[in-house]
């Protein structure tokens, strides 16, 4: 009977310890700034940053640079012609005395 009491006491200790176990939170010490929120798939924490912020902890203000591609940049017209690019397809508009893809030919 003493053996059963000992086993019961051990079971109570194990259950008590298991119920008060500390669960590790990988985001616990991973502080996101500027309204960012931590997520930790596979226990690898990282911050999801709101618009306008970037960096490991959303600590950097994002720099947005508007990039506009000009299709006429490398399409050179000659003899006073000028490039136009409707629908991103560049071509030269030539003066009346010239013709050709780049206004390179004289009209005779």
mmCIF file with all atom_site columns, C-alpha atoms in Angstrom:
data_model
loop_
_atom_site.group_PDB
_atom_site.id
_atom_site.type_symbol
_atom_site.label_atom_id
_atom_site.label_alt_id
_atom_site.label_comp_id
_atom_site.label_asym_id
_atom_site.label_entity_id
_atom_site.label_seq_id
_atom_site.pdbx_PDB_ins_code
_atom_site.Cartn_x
_atom_site.Cartn_y
_atom_site.Cartn_z
_atom_site.occupancy
_atom_site.B_iso_or_equiv
_atom_site.pdbx_formal_charge
_atom_site.auth_seq_id
_atom_site.auth_comp_id
_atom_site.auth_asym_id
_atom_site.auth_atom_id
_atom_site.pdbx_PDB_model_num
ATOM 1   C CA . UNK A 1 1   ? 0.000  0.000  0.000    1.00 0.00 ? 1   UNK A CA 1
ATOM 2   C CA . UNK A 1 2   ? 2.905  2.342  0.700    1.00 0.00 ? 2   UNK A CA 1
ATOM 3   C CA . UNK A 1 3   ? 4.165  1.722  -2.820   1.00 0.00 ? 3   UNK A CA 1
ATOM 4   C CA . UNK A 1 4   ? 0.799  2.796  -4.301   1.00 0.00 ? 4   UNK A CA 1
ATOM 5   C CA . UNK A 1 5   ? 0.797  5.994  -2.193   1.00 0.00 ? 5   UNK A CA 1
ATOM 6   C CA . UNK A 1 6   ? 4.290  6.789  -3.412   1.00 0.00 ? 6   UNK A CA 1
ATOM 7   C CA . UNK A 1 7   ? 3.274  6.281  -7.065   1.00 0.00 ? 7   UNK A CA 1
ATOM 8   C CA . UNK A 1 8   ? 0.166  8.437  -6.547   1.00 0.00 ? 8   UNK A CA 1
ATOM 9   C CA . UNK A 1 9   ? 2.283  11.213 -5.008   1.00 0.00 ? 9   UNK A CA 1
ATOM 10  C CA . UNK A 1 10  ? 4.725  11.024 -7.911   1.00 0.00 ? 10  UNK A CA 1
ATOM 11  C CA . UNK A 1 11  ? 1.840  11.222 -10.389  1.00 0.00 ? 11  UNK A CA 1
ATOM 12  C CA . UNK A 1 12  ? 0.494  14.337 -8.661   1.00 0.00 ? 12  UNK A CA 1
ATOM 13  C CA . UNK A 1 13  ? 3.924  15.971 -8.809   1.00 0.00 ? 13  UNK A CA 1
ATOM 14  C CA . UNK A 1 14  ? 4.294  15.157 -12.514  1.00 0.00 ? 14  UNK A CA 1
ATOM 15  C CA . UNK A 1 15  ? 0.807  16.445 -13.348  1.00 0.00 ? 15  UNK A CA 1
ATOM 16  C CA . UNK A 1 16  ? 1.349  19.595 -11.306  1.00 0.00 ? 16  UNK A CA 1
ATOM 17  C CA . UNK A 1 17  ? 4.672  20.265 -13.002  1.00 0.00 ? 17  UNK A CA 1
ATOM 18  C CA . UNK A 1 18  ? 3.256  19.604 -16.486  1.00 0.00 ? 18  UNK A CA 1
ATOM 19  C CA . UNK A 1 19  ? 0.298  21.915 -15.953  1.00 0.00 ? 19  UNK A CA 1
ATOM 20  C CA . UNK A 1 20  ? 2.539  24.810 -14.948  1.00 0.00 ? 20  UNK A CA 1
ATOM 21  C CA . UNK A 1 21  ? 5.045  24.282 -17.756  1.00 0.00 ? 21  UNK A CA 1
ATOM 22  C CA . UNK A 1 22  ? 6.391  27.397 -19.415  1.00 0.00 ? 22  UNK A CA 1
ATOM 23  C CA . UNK A 1 23  ? 5.733  27.531 -23.148  1.00 0.00 ? 23  UNK A CA 1
ATOM 24  C CA . UNK A 1 24  ? 8.545  29.199 -25.108  1.00 0.00 ? 24  UNK A CA 1
ATOM 25  C CA . UNK A 1 25  ? 7.400  32.044 -27.349  1.00 0.00 ? 25  UNK A CA 1
ATOM 26  C CA . UNK A 1 26  ? 9.936  32.786 -30.108  1.00 0.00 ? 26  UNK A CA 1
ATOM 27  C CA . UNK A 1 27  ? 8.438  36.282 -30.470  1.00 0.00 ? 27  UNK A CA 1
ATOM 28  C CA . UNK A 1 28  ? 8.749  36.959 -26.735  1.00 0.00 ? 28  UNK A CA 1
ATOM 29  C CA . UNK A 1 29  ? 11.961 38.997 -26.971  1.00 0.00 ? 29  UNK A CA 1
ATOM 30  C CA . UNK A 1 30  ? 11.668 39.931 -30.652  1.00 0.00 ? 30  UNK A CA 1
ATOM 31  C CA . UNK A 1 31  ? 10.378 43.489 -30.566  1.00 0.00 ? 31  UNK A CA 1
ATOM 32  C CA . UNK A 1 32  ? 8.880  44.894 -33.742  1.00 0.00 ? 32  UNK A CA 1
ATOM 33  C CA . UNK A 1 33  ? 8.715  48.679 -34.017  1.00 0.00 ? 33  UNK A CA 1
ATOM 34  C CA . UNK A 1 34  ? 6.392  51.136 -35.752  1.00 0.00 ? 34  UNK A CA 1
ATOM 35  C CA . UNK A 1 35  ? 3.316  48.907 -35.541  1.00 0.00 ? 35  UNK A CA 1
ATOM 36  C CA . UNK A 1 36  ? 5.005  45.787 -36.920  1.00 0.00 ? 36  UNK A CA 1
ATOM 37  C CA . UNK A 1 37  ? 3.907  42.370 -35.692  1.00 0.00 ? 37  UNK A CA 1
ATOM 38  C CA . UNK A 1 38  ? 6.066  39.352 -34.999  1.00 0.00 ? 38  UNK A CA 1
ATOM 39  C CA . UNK A 1 39  ? 5.427  35.988 -36.593  1.00 0.00 ? 39  UNK A CA 1
ATOM 40  C CA . UNK A 1 40  ? 7.557  32.887 -36.099  1.00 0.00 ? 40  UNK A CA 1
ATOM 41  C CA . UNK A 1 41  ? 7.017  30.033 -38.531  1.00 0.00 ? 41  UNK A CA 1
ATOM 42  C CA . UNK A 1 42  ? 9.331  27.147 -37.614  1.00 0.00 ? 42  UNK A CA 1
ATOM 43  C CA . UNK A 1 43  ? 10.387 29.112 -34.495  1.00 0.00 ? 43  UNK A CA 1
ATOM 44  C CA . UNK A 1 44  ? 12.271 31.677 -36.638  1.00 0.00 ? 44  UNK A CA 1
ATOM 45  C CA . UNK A 1 45  ? 10.829 35.069 -35.654  1.00 0.00 ? 45  UNK A CA 1
ATOM 46  C CA . UNK A 1 46  ? 10.575 37.989 -38.035  1.00 0.00 ? 46  UNK A CA 1
ATOM 47  C CA . UNK A 1 47  ? 8.532  41.176 -38.243  1.00 0.00 ? 47  UNK A CA 1
ATOM 48  C CA . UNK A 1 48  ? 5.696  41.880 -40.645  1.00 0.00 ? 48  UNK A CA 1
ATOM 49  C CA . UNK A 1 49  ? 6.084  45.610 -41.225  1.00 0.00 ? 49  UNK A CA 1
ATOM 50  C CA . UNK A 1 50  ? 3.283  48.049 -42.028  1.00 0.00 ? 50  UNK A CA 1
ATOM 51  C CA . UNK A 1 51  ? 3.443  50.094 -45.232  1.00 0.00 ? 51  UNK A CA 1
ATOM 52  C CA . UNK A 1 52  ? 6.207  52.671 -45.071  1.00 0.00 ? 52  UNK A CA 1
ATOM 53  C CA . UNK A 1 53  ? 8.575  50.667 -42.832  1.00 0.00 ? 53  UNK A CA 1
ATOM 54  C CA . UNK A 1 54  ? 11.198 47.988 -43.397  1.00 0.00 ? 54  UNK A CA 1
ATOM 55  C CA . UNK A 1 55  ? 14.144 46.352 -41.620  1.00 0.00 ? 55  UNK A CA 1
ATOM 56  C CA . UNK A 1 56  ? 14.548 43.388 -39.295  1.00 0.00 ? 56  UNK A CA 1
ATOM 57  C CA . UNK A 1 57  ? 12.440 45.105 -36.622  1.00 0.00 ? 57  UNK A CA 1
ATOM 58  C CA . UNK A 1 58  ? 10.527 47.579 -38.871  1.00 0.00 ? 58  UNK A CA 1
ATOM 59  C CA . UNK A 1 59  ? 12.930 50.231 -37.605  1.00 0.00 ? 59  UNK A CA 1
ATOM 60  C CA . UNK A 1 60  ? 13.672 51.824 -40.986  1.00 0.00 ? 60  UNK A CA 1
ATOM 61  C CA . UNK A 1 61  ? 11.487 54.183 -42.941  1.00 0.00 ? 61  UNK A CA 1
ATOM 62  C CA . UNK A 1 62  ? 11.030 52.753 -46.436  1.00 0.00 ? 62  UNK A CA 1
ATOM 63  C CA . UNK A 1 63  ? 12.302 54.846 -49.310  1.00 0.00 ? 63  UNK A CA 1
ATOM 64  C CA . UNK A 1 64  ? 9.994  54.645 -52.285  1.00 0.00 ? 64  UNK A CA 1
ATOM 65  C CA . UNK A 1 65  ? 11.453 55.696 -55.595  1.00 0.00 ? 65  UNK A CA 1
ATOM 66  C CA . UNK A 1 66  ? 9.098  55.939 -58.502  1.00 0.00 ? 66  UNK A CA 1
ATOM 67  C CA . UNK A 1 67  ? 10.684 54.314 -61.500  1.00 0.00 ? 67  UNK A CA 1
ATOM 68  C CA . UNK A 1 68  ? 9.236  55.185 -64.864  1.00 0.00 ? 68  UNK A CA 1
ATOM 69  C CA . UNK A 1 69  ? 10.692 53.310 -67.802  1.00 0.00 ? 69  UNK A CA 1
ATOM 70  C CA . UNK A 1 70  ? 11.049 55.472 -70.886  1.00 0.00 ? 70  UNK A CA 1
ATOM 71  C CA . UNK A 1 71  ? 11.055 53.300 -74.029  1.00 0.00 ? 71  UNK A CA 1
ATOM 72  C CA . UNK A 1 72  ? 12.652 56.170 -75.983  1.00 0.00 ? 72  UNK A CA 1
ATOM 73  C CA . UNK A 1 73  ? 15.770 56.248 -73.777  1.00 0.00 ? 73  UNK A CA 1
ATOM 74  C CA . UNK A 1 74  ? 17.847 54.083 -76.137  1.00 0.00 ? 74  UNK A CA 1
ATOM 75  C CA . UNK A 1 75  ? 15.887 54.717 -79.324  1.00 0.00 ? 75  UNK A CA 1
ATOM 76  C CA . UNK A 1 76  ? 17.665 57.604 -81.043  1.00 0.00 ? 76  UNK A CA 1
ATOM 77  C CA . UNK A 1 77  ? 16.120 59.572 -83.889  1.00 0.00 ? 77  UNK A CA 1
ATOM 78  C CA . UNK A 1 78  ? 18.312 61.431 -86.385  1.00 0.00 ? 78  UNK A CA 1
ATOM 79  C CA . UNK A 1 79  ? 17.954 64.591 -88.446  1.00 0.00 ? 79  UNK A CA 1
ATOM 80  C CA . UNK A 1 80  ? 15.613 66.371 -86.037  1.00 0.00 ? 80  UNK A CA 1
ATOM 81  C CA . UNK A 1 81  ? 13.193 63.485 -85.612  1.00 0.00 ? 81  UNK A CA 1
ATOM 82  C CA . UNK A 1 82  ? 11.671 62.828 -82.211  1.00 0.00 ? 82  UNK A CA 1
ATOM 83  C CA . UNK A 1 83  ? 10.792 59.570 -80.514  1.00 0.00 ? 83  UNK A CA 1
ATOM 84  C CA . UNK A 1 84  ? 7.293  58.698 -79.399  1.00 0.00 ? 84  UNK A CA 1
ATOM 85  C CA . UNK A 1 85  ? 6.234  55.436 -77.780  1.00 0.00 ? 85  UNK A CA 1
ATOM 86  C CA . UNK A 1 86  ? 2.532  54.660 -77.625  1.00 0.00 ? 86  UNK A CA 1
ATOM 87  C CA . UNK A 1 87  ? 2.001  51.286 -75.924  1.00 0.00 ? 87  UNK A CA 1
ATOM 88  C CA . UNK A 1 88  ? 5.756  51.134 -75.126  1.00 0.00 ? 88  UNK A CA 1
ATOM 89  C CA . UNK A 1 89  ? 6.659  50.651 -78.818  1.00 0.00 ? 89  UNK A CA 1
ATOM 90  C CA . UNK A 1 90  ? 9.098  53.449 -79.733  1.00 0.00 ? 90  UNK A CA 1
ATOM 91  C CA . UNK A 1 91  ? 9.285  54.947 -83.200  1.00 0.00 ? 91  UNK A CA 1
ATOM 92  C CA . UNK A 1 92  ? 10.574 58.169 -84.737  1.00 0.00 ? 92  UNK A CA 1
ATOM 93  C CA . UNK A 1 93  ? 8.396  60.956 -86.064  1.00 0.00 ? 93  UNK A CA 1
ATOM 94  C CA . UNK A 1 94  ? 10.535 62.387 -88.851  1.00 0.00 ? 94  UNK A CA 1
ATOM 95  C CA . UNK A 1 95  ? 10.679 65.874 -90.400  1.00 0.00 ? 95  UNK A CA 1
ATOM 96  C CA . UNK A 1 96  ? 9.156  65.985 -93.890  1.00 0.00 ? 96  UNK A CA 1
ATOM 97  C CA . UNK A 1 97  ? 12.504 65.589 -95.695  1.00 0.00 ? 97  UNK A CA 1
ATOM 98  C CA . UNK A 1 98  ? 13.463 62.349 -93.881  1.00 0.00 ? 98  UNK A CA 1
ATOM 99  C CA . UNK A 1 99  ? 12.227 58.799 -93.478  1.00 0.00 ? 99  UNK A CA 1
ATOM 100 C CA . UNK A 1 100 ? 13.382 55.476 -92.046  1.00 0.00 ? 100 UNK A CA 1
ATOM 101 C CA . UNK A 1 101 ? 13.242 53.819 -88.643  1.00 0.00 ? 101 UNK A CA 1
ATOM 102 C CA . UNK A 1 102 ? 15.501 56.505 -87.166  1.00 0.00 ? 102 UNK A CA 1
ATOM 103 C CA . UNK A 1 103 ? 14.865 59.276 -89.746  1.00 0.00 ? 103 UNK A CA 1
ATOM 104 C CA . UNK A 1 104 ? 18.196 58.355 -91.305  1.00 0.00 ? 104 UNK A CA 1
ATOM 105 C CA . UNK A 1 105 ? 17.124 58.407 -94.959  1.00 0.00 ? 105 UNK A CA 1
ATOM 106 C CA . UNK A 1 106 ? 16.690 61.548 -97.074  1.00 0.00 ? 106 UNK A CA 1
ATOM 107 C CA . UNK A 1 107 ? 13.548 61.624 -99.209  1.00 0.00 ? 107 UNK A CA 1
ATOM 108 C CA . UNK A 1 108 ? 14.582 62.382 -102.800 1.00 0.00 ? 108 UNK A CA 1
#
